[in-house]
Tab-separated table of C-alpha atoms and ligand atoms in Angstrom:
chain	number	residue	atom	x	y	z
A	1	MET	CA	0.006	-0.001	0.016
A	2	LYS	CA	1.558	3.289	-1.165
A	3	ILE	CA	1.200	5.840	1.663
A	4	ILE	CA	1.999	9.468	2.333
A	5	ILE	CA	1.918	10.521	6.014
A	6	ASP	CA	1.255	14.150	6.654
A	7	THR	CA	2.413	14.896	10.190
A	8	ASP	CA	3.298	17.403	12.965
A	9	PRO	CA	5.648	15.236	15.140
A	10	GLY	CA	4.688	15.460	18.011
A	11	ILE	CA	5.136	12.469	20.493
A	12	ASP	CA	2.111	10.380	19.260
A	13	ASP	CA	3.022	11.257	15.709
A	14	GLY	CA	6.396	9.648	16.463
A	15	LEU	CA	4.842	6.428	17.588
A	16	ALA	CA	2.627	6.330	14.528
A	17	ILE	CA	5.546	6.875	12.217
A	18	MET	CA	7.425	4.106	14.010
A	19	LEU	CA	4.454	1.815	13.737
A	20	ALA	CA	4.063	2.579	9.955
A	21	LEU	CA	7.786	1.877	9.508
A	22	ALA	CA	7.353	-1.442	11.259
A	23	CYS	CA	4.680	-2.693	8.800
A	24	PRO	CA	5.858	-4.287	5.594
A	25	GLU	CA	2.335	-3.596	4.107
A	26	PHE	CA	3.133	0.101	3.870
A	27	ASP	CA	5.357	1.563	1.102
A	28	ILE	CA	5.975	5.025	2.519
A	29	LEU	CA	6.383	7.450	-0.421
A	30	GLY	CA	7.150	10.290	1.830
A	31	LEU	CA	6.385	12.356	4.998
A	32	THR	CA	4.981	15.771	4.597
A	33	THR	CA	4.983	18.124	7.533
A	34	ILE	CA	2.587	20.606	8.883
A	35	PHE	CA	2.396	23.202	11.812
A	36	GLY	CA	0.595	21.895	14.803
A	37	ASN	CA	2.181	20.406	17.974
A	38	VAL	CA	5.341	22.473	16.982
A	39	PRO	CA	6.165	25.043	14.269
A	40	VAL	CA	6.477	23.475	10.844
A	41	GLU	CA	10.249	23.802	10.708
A	42	LEU	CA	10.665	21.756	13.839
A	43	ALA	CA	8.068	19.319	12.584
A	44	THR	CA	10.276	18.853	9.557
A	45	GLU	CA	13.437	18.408	11.679
A	46	ASN	CA	11.668	15.823	13.878
A	47	ALA	CA	10.380	13.934	10.810
A	48	LEU	CA	13.877	13.874	9.399
A	49	ARG	CA	15.373	12.763	12.728
A	50	LEU	CA	12.891	9.939	13.290
A	51	LEU	CA	13.513	8.548	9.773
A	52	ASP	CA	17.290	8.841	10.396
A	53	LEU	CA	17.044	6.856	13.648
A	54	ALA	CA	15.027	4.200	12.027
A	55	GLY	CA	17.544	3.803	9.277
A	56	ARG	CA	15.055	5.174	6.741
A	57	SER	CA	16.581	8.389	5.345
A	58	ASP	CA	15.674	7.112	1.929
A	59	ILE	CA	12.067	8.286	2.602
A	60	PRO	CA	11.707	11.930	1.473
A	61	VAL	CA	10.346	14.685	3.650
A	62	SER	CA	8.566	17.733	2.225
A	63	GLN	CA	7.645	20.723	4.370
A	64	GLY	CA	4.262	22.098	4.292
A	65	ALA	CA	2.057	25.002	5.721
A	66	ALA	CA	3.357	27.064	8.609
A	67	LYS	CA	0.046	28.299	9.602
A	68	SER	CA	-3.746	27.878	8.990
A	69	TRP	CA	-5.637	29.571	6.196
A	70	GLU	CA	-7.249	32.141	8.391
A	71	THR	CA	-5.364	32.592	11.614
A	72	PRO	CA	-1.732	33.009	12.752
A	73	TYR	CA	-0.033	29.859	14.235
A	74	GLY	CA	-0.959	29.604	17.958
A	75	GLY	CA	2.390	28.164	19.109
A	76	ALA	CA	3.898	24.921	20.143
A	77	LYS	CA	1.969	22.603	22.582
A	78	SER	CA	5.029	22.209	24.843
A	79	ALA	CA	3.016	21.190	27.848
A	80	VAL	CA	1.870	17.998	25.964
A	81	HIS	CA	4.786	17.396	23.561
A	82	GLY	CA	7.746	19.236	24.969
A	83	GLU	CA	9.582	22.415	23.766
A	84	ASP	CA	11.098	20.292	20.881
A	85	GLY	CA	7.946	18.287	20.299
A	86	GLN	CA	9.810	15.271	21.408
A	87	GLY	CA	9.461	15.310	25.075
A	88	ASN	CA	12.386	17.598	25.676
A	89	LEU	CA	14.937	15.098	24.491
A	90	PHE	CA	16.662	17.706	22.314
A	91	SER	CA	18.239	14.951	20.207
A	92	PRO	CA	20.890	16.028	17.541
A	93	THR	CA	19.453	17.167	14.351
A	94	SER	CA	19.532	15.047	11.195
A	95	ALA	CA	22.037	15.793	8.518
A	96	GLN	CA	19.250	15.192	5.971
A	97	LYS	CA	17.378	18.076	4.283
A	98	PRO	CA	13.768	18.239	3.172
A	99	LEU	CA	12.867	18.310	-0.497
A	100	GLU	CA	12.573	21.644	-2.296
A	101	THR	CA	8.988	21.000	-3.226
A	102	THR	CA	6.255	21.948	-0.884
A	103	ALA	CA	4.051	19.385	0.922
A	104	ALA	CA	1.067	20.200	-1.288
A	105	GLU	CA	3.193	19.892	-4.491
A	106	PHE	CA	4.621	16.655	-3.214
A	107	ILE	CA	1.122	15.222	-2.476
A	108	VAL	CA	-0.116	16.317	-5.994
A	109	SER	CA	2.888	14.845	-7.833
A	110	GLN	CA	2.648	11.322	-6.035
A	111	ILE	CA	-1.082	11.034	-6.499
A	112	SER	CA	-0.719	12.024	-10.065
A	113	LYS	CA	2.177	9.668	-10.609
A	114	PHE	CA	0.329	6.629	-9.080
A	115	PRO	CA	-3.348	7.097	-9.888
A	116	ASN	CA	-5.650	5.143	-7.679
A	117	GLU	CA	-2.787	3.826	-5.647
A	118	VAL	CA	-1.955	6.354	-3.052
A	119	THR	CA	-3.468	6.396	0.420
A	120	LEU	CA	-3.114	9.799	1.957
A	121	ILE	CA	-2.927	9.850	5.814
A	122	ALA	CA	-3.094	13.101	7.824
A	123	LEU	CA	-2.003	13.163	11.478
A	124	GLY	CA	-2.177	16.916	12.015
A	125	PRO	CA	-4.266	19.995	10.745
A	126	LEU	CA	-5.661	19.525	7.238
A	127	THR	CA	-4.032	22.508	5.744
A	128	ASN	CA	-1.574	20.694	3.347
A	129	LEU	CA	-4.430	18.479	2.078
A	130	ALA	CA	-6.594	21.578	1.439
A	131	ASP	CA	-3.619	23.271	-0.280
A	132	ALA	CA	-3.027	20.184	-2.425
A	133	LEU	CA	-6.661	20.168	-3.459
A	134	LYS	CA	-6.493	23.819	-4.369
A	135	HIS	CA	-3.314	23.127	-6.302
A	136	ASP	CA	-5.010	20.382	-8.302
A	137	PRO	CA	-8.544	19.418	-7.643
A	138	GLU	CA	-8.098	16.325	-9.978
A	139	ILE	CA	-6.301	14.507	-7.108
A	140	GLN	CA	-9.743	13.853	-5.501
A	141	HIS	CA	-10.461	11.492	-8.398
A	142	LYS	CA	-7.099	9.887	-8.493
A	143	VAL	CA	-6.361	9.250	-4.666
A	144	LYS	CA	-7.117	5.733	-3.322
A	145	GLU	CA	-8.178	6.645	0.127
A	146	VAL	CA	-7.846	9.614	2.514
A	147	LEU	CA	-7.594	9.036	6.260
A	148	PHE	CA	-7.227	11.585	9.023
A	149	MET	CA	-6.718	11.519	12.745
A	150	GLY	CA	-9.007	14.361	13.825
A	151	GLY	CA	-12.440	15.522	14.811
A	152	ASN	CA	-15.033	14.134	17.127
A	153	ALA	CA	-18.448	13.064	15.858
A	154	PHE	CA	-20.262	11.893	18.855
A	155	CYS	CA	-18.142	12.808	21.761
A	156	ALA	CA	-16.589	15.842	23.477
A	157	GLY	CA	-13.400	17.604	22.181
A	158	ASN	CA	-10.095	17.481	23.626
A	159	THR	CA	-9.019	21.150	23.261
A	160	ASN	CA	-12.214	22.462	24.570
A	161	PRO	CA	-15.694	20.822	25.170
A	162	VAL	CA	-16.562	20.871	21.493
A	163	ALA	CA	-13.462	20.673	19.235
A	164	GLU	CA	-10.461	18.286	18.670
A	165	ALA	CA	-6.960	19.818	18.229
A	166	ASN	CA	-6.174	19.026	14.688
A	167	ILE	CA	-9.404	20.241	13.258
A	168	LEU	CA	-9.561	23.460	15.568
A	169	ALA	CA	-6.093	24.278	14.309
A	170	ASP	CA	-7.584	25.014	10.813
A	171	PRO	CA	-11.357	24.625	10.596
A	172	GLU	CA	-11.539	26.340	7.246
A	173	ALA	CA	-9.114	23.947	5.603
A	174	ALA	CA	-10.784	20.910	7.286
A	175	ASP	CA	-14.207	22.026	5.997
A	176	PHE	CA	-12.694	22.428	2.488
A	177	VAL	CA	-11.159	18.977	2.702
A	178	LEU	CA	-14.437	17.304	4.007
A	179	GLY	CA	-16.446	19.096	1.242
A	180	HIS	CA	-14.700	17.196	-1.510
A	181	HIS	CA	-15.840	14.003	-3.103
A	182	TRP	CA	-12.879	11.732	-2.332
A	183	PRO	CA	-12.992	8.565	-0.195
A	184	MET	CA	-12.431	9.763	3.381
A	185	THR	CA	-12.267	8.089	6.654
A	186	MET	CA	-12.264	9.992	9.872
A	187	VAL	CA	-10.321	8.360	12.786
A	188	GLY	CA	-11.296	10.877	15.486
A	189	LEU	CA	-11.622	11.002	19.245
A	190	ASP	CA	-14.670	8.708	19.052
A	191	VAL	CA	-12.260	5.740	18.713
A	192	THR	CA	-8.860	7.126	19.718
A	193	GLN	CA	-10.086	7.779	23.232
A	194	LYS	CA	-11.149	4.223	23.469
A	195	THR	CA	-7.725	3.006	22.629
A	196	TYR	CA	-5.661	3.133	25.765
A	197	ILE	CA	-2.054	2.166	25.992
A	198	PRO	CA	-0.926	1.711	29.641
A	199	SER	CA	2.476	3.017	30.819
A	200	LYS	CA	3.386	-0.601	31.625
A	201	LEU	CA	3.251	-1.397	27.894
A	202	ILE	CA	5.143	1.618	26.927
A	203	ALA	CA	7.868	0.395	29.335
A	204	GLU	CA	7.789	-3.046	27.764
A	205	LEU	CA	8.125	-1.418	24.274
A	206	ALA	CA	10.960	0.927	25.388
A	207	ALA	CA	12.888	-2.077	26.679
A	208	ILE	CA	13.338	-3.303	23.094
A	209	PRO	CA	16.687	-1.869	22.001
A	210	SER	CA	16.480	0.430	18.917
A	211	ALA	CA	17.621	4.015	18.147
A	212	ILE	CA	14.103	5.108	17.102
A	213	GLY	CA	12.562	3.332	20.137
A	214	ASN	CA	14.838	5.381	22.350
A	215	GLN	CA	13.620	8.535	20.809
A	216	VAL	CA	9.988	7.653	20.673
A	217	PHE	CA	9.553	6.065	24.112
A	218	GLY	CA	12.129	8.457	25.675
A	219	ALA	CA	9.657	11.205	24.480
A	220	TYR	CA	6.632	9.238	25.927
A	221	ARG	CA	7.973	9.914	29.378
A	222	HIS	CA	7.034	13.444	29.013
A	223	TYR	CA	3.567	12.484	27.381
A	224	LEU	CA	2.807	10.093	30.193
A	225	LYS	CA	3.502	12.740	32.871
A	226	PHE	CA	1.116	15.106	31.123
A	227	TYR	CA	-1.558	12.499	30.939
A	228	LYS	CA	-1.138	11.684	34.621
A	229	GLU	CA	-1.331	15.444	35.635
A	230	VAL	CA	-4.227	16.323	33.417
A	231	ASN	CA	-6.256	13.168	32.973
A	232	GLN	CA	-5.160	11.176	36.144
A	233	MET	CA	-4.325	8.312	33.714
A	234	ASP	CA	-1.513	5.866	34.061
A	235	GLY	CA	-1.095	5.592	30.324
A	236	THR	CA	-2.230	7.541	27.229
A	237	TRP	CA	-4.622	7.063	24.296
A	238	ILE	CA	-3.099	6.335	20.987
A	239	HIS	CA	-4.340	9.176	18.678
A	240	ASP	CA	-2.279	9.188	15.613
A	241	SER	CA	-1.322	5.436	15.530
A	242	SER	CA	-5.091	4.616	15.365
A	243	VAL	CA	-5.110	5.445	11.669
A	244	PHE	CA	-2.667	2.655	11.111
A	245	THR	CA	-4.297	0.119	13.448
A	246	TYR	CA	-7.542	0.935	11.297
A	247	LEU	CA	-5.716	0.377	8.070
A	248	LEU	CA	-4.191	-2.843	9.356
A	249	ASN	CA	-7.434	-4.333	10.515
A	250	LYS	CA	-10.622	-2.494	9.636
A	251	GLU	CA	-12.676	-5.181	11.409
A	252	LEU	CA	-11.658	-3.787	14.730
A	253	TYR	CA	-13.611	-0.653	14.059
A	254	ARG	CA	-17.297	0.093	13.573
A	255	THR	CA	-17.971	2.886	11.061
A	256	SER	CA	-21.050	4.913	9.983
A	257	GLU	CA	-21.315	7.249	7.014
A	258	TYR	CA	-22.527	10.855	7.250
A	259	PRO	CA	-21.750	14.125	5.503
A	260	ILE	CA	-19.697	16.362	7.834
A	261	LEU	CA	-19.610	20.145	8.205
A	262	VAL	CA	-17.059	21.845	10.223
A	263	GLU	CA	-17.998	24.889	12.267
A	264	THR	CA	-16.013	27.789	10.858
A	265	ALA	CA	-17.784	30.715	12.579
A	266	ASP	CA	-16.037	32.491	15.434
A	267	CYS	CA	-18.268	31.013	18.047
A	268	ILE	CA	-17.984	28.491	20.959
A	269	SER	CA	-18.331	25.477	18.571
A	270	ARG	CA	-15.553	26.641	16.134
A	271	GLY	CA	-13.737	23.524	14.915
A	272	LYS	CA	-16.559	21.020	15.786
A	273	THR	CA	-17.046	18.333	13.203
A	274	TRP	CA	-20.813	18.117	12.760
A	275	PRO	CA	-22.190	14.863	11.000
A	276	SER	CA	-25.670	15.149	9.626
A	277	ILE	CA	-27.162	12.228	11.542
A	278	LYS	CA	-30.730	12.502	10.414
A	279	ASP	CA	-32.714	13.543	7.340
A	280	TYR	CA	-34.791	16.516	8.191
A	281	SER	CA	-36.139	17.145	4.672
A	282	PHE	CA	-39.688	16.435	6.081
A	283	ILE	CA	-39.549	20.029	7.449
A	284	ALA	CA	-40.855	21.977	4.473
A	285	GLY	CA	-38.835	25.013	3.278
A	286	GLN	CA	-35.965	24.412	5.689
A	287	GLU	CA	-32.450	24.831	4.205
A	288	ASN	CA	-30.016	21.843	4.513
A	289	PRO	CA	-26.445	23.051	4.824
A	290	TRP	CA	-25.063	19.464	4.380
A	291	LEU	CA	-26.972	19.157	1.007
A	292	GLY	CA	-24.498	17.954	-1.767
A	293	ARG	CA	-21.626	17.190	0.706
A	294	PRO	CA	-19.998	13.816	0.430
A	295	LYS	CA	-20.579	11.032	3.023
A	296	VAL	CA	-17.502	10.513	5.249
A	297	ASN	CA	-16.698	7.118	6.748
A	298	ILE	CA	-16.660	7.911	10.449
A	299	CYS	CA	-14.949	5.445	12.879
A	300	ASP	CA	-17.372	5.539	15.760
A	301	ASP	CA	-16.384	2.562	17.827
A	302	VAL	CA	-13.413	0.183	18.306
A	303	ASN	CA	-12.160	-2.816	20.123
A	304	GLY	CA	-9.474	-0.779	21.822
A	305	LYS	CA	-7.804	-3.750	23.468
A	306	LYS	CA	-7.362	-5.500	20.133
A	307	ALA	CA	-6.118	-2.362	18.521
A	308	VAL	CA	-3.373	-1.831	21.144
A	309	SER	CA	-2.445	-5.591	20.901
A	310	LEU	CA	-2.073	-5.087	17.143
A	311	LEU	CA	0.256	-2.185	17.695
A	312	LYS	CA	2.159	-4.063	20.410
A	313	ASN	CA	2.673	-6.991	18.152
A	314	ARG	CA	3.891	-5.086	15.170
A	315	LEU	CA	6.389	-3.155	17.215
A	316	MET	CA	7.623	-6.238	19.188
A	317	ASN	CA	8.298	-8.000	15.880
A	318	ALA	CA	9.969	-5.131	14.018
A	319	THR	CA	13.592	-4.796	13.323
A	320	PHE	CA	15.132	-1.338	13.606
A	321	PRO	CA	18.887	-0.252	13.913
A	322	ILE	CA	20.014	-0.365	17.447
A	323	GLU	CA	22.439	2.470	17.127
A	324	LYS	CA	22.429	5.629	15.084
B	1	LIG	O1	-6.064	15.412	19.110
B	1	LIG	C1	-5.022	14.613	18.925
B	1	LIG	C2	-4.127	15.220	17.853
B	1	LIG	O2	-3.563	16.368	18.373
B	1	LIG	C3	-2.921	14.251	17.536
B	1	LIG	O3	-2.771	14.351	16.094
B	1	LIG	C4	-1.840	14.843	18.359
B	1	LIG	O4	-0.627	14.660	17.763
B	1	LIG	C5	-2.245	16.309	18.440
B	1	LIG	O5	-1.708	17.060	17.517
B	2	LIG	CA1	-0.392	14.727	15.280
């Protein structure tokens, strides 16, 4: 499966990238980076470093948007991900450099080069995907599948009571992406917050020697501390990795299909992903703002224990270089 990973690493992004690298099913065409957990320049550095540590510097990295369509970048989420987005490990930078092409150009070029073969995966704000669509709307007919970690259909948000972080970071771009007729799956908080990885399992995975494991699970110490302080949890949810556990075994997930609108007004529900869960056309003369929008495949339930076992097995059986 040819995939592109659009990412803002980010501690849970790091785990997701490691998981993807551990799976021979995935042929990673490239990583594209986006502002979010950290400024985009740092996201790019982190992406390059993670690939380096995994011995996969052959995978190209392309830098994307530095801010959302409408608002300035709100700053790094250092309380969650550390000043460096990697749990304050401040590891040495990679000698590798990103491509000259932008993330949007890279996405367009790969989808055009391999029509109906590329699965596009977004683990951060949807700005690069929206920019790619603007650049060449034809990609919506040529992509195989689009999956994104983000949004909350039937549960509360995680940045405020109504919105999820990735969607709230650029609601206009998210609404633009969700308004296009391409095959989309939303892997949002409805399922990621039912997929719990205990700190004991993180420690087990950290004990397997590898350079990328040292980075990823070293960073998790910071993430676990945050979860303990804020959520009183002795573990964390796996947000970004859930896209890969879904792709690896779709049977673990229940899905439903609805058109989605993203709230873009400057109001308390800005960034909320609203699925149209019922047909109200029986009310004469009432406008339907969802009319003509494509249906999105929404992951709304998961066997979280099995999803975490899947992640565990894949990481336990992977071979990565021990030293950088
Ligand atoms: O809401 C979870 C998302 O926000 C994840 O992608 C995580 O990396 C953070 O950016
Ligand atoms: Ca992310």
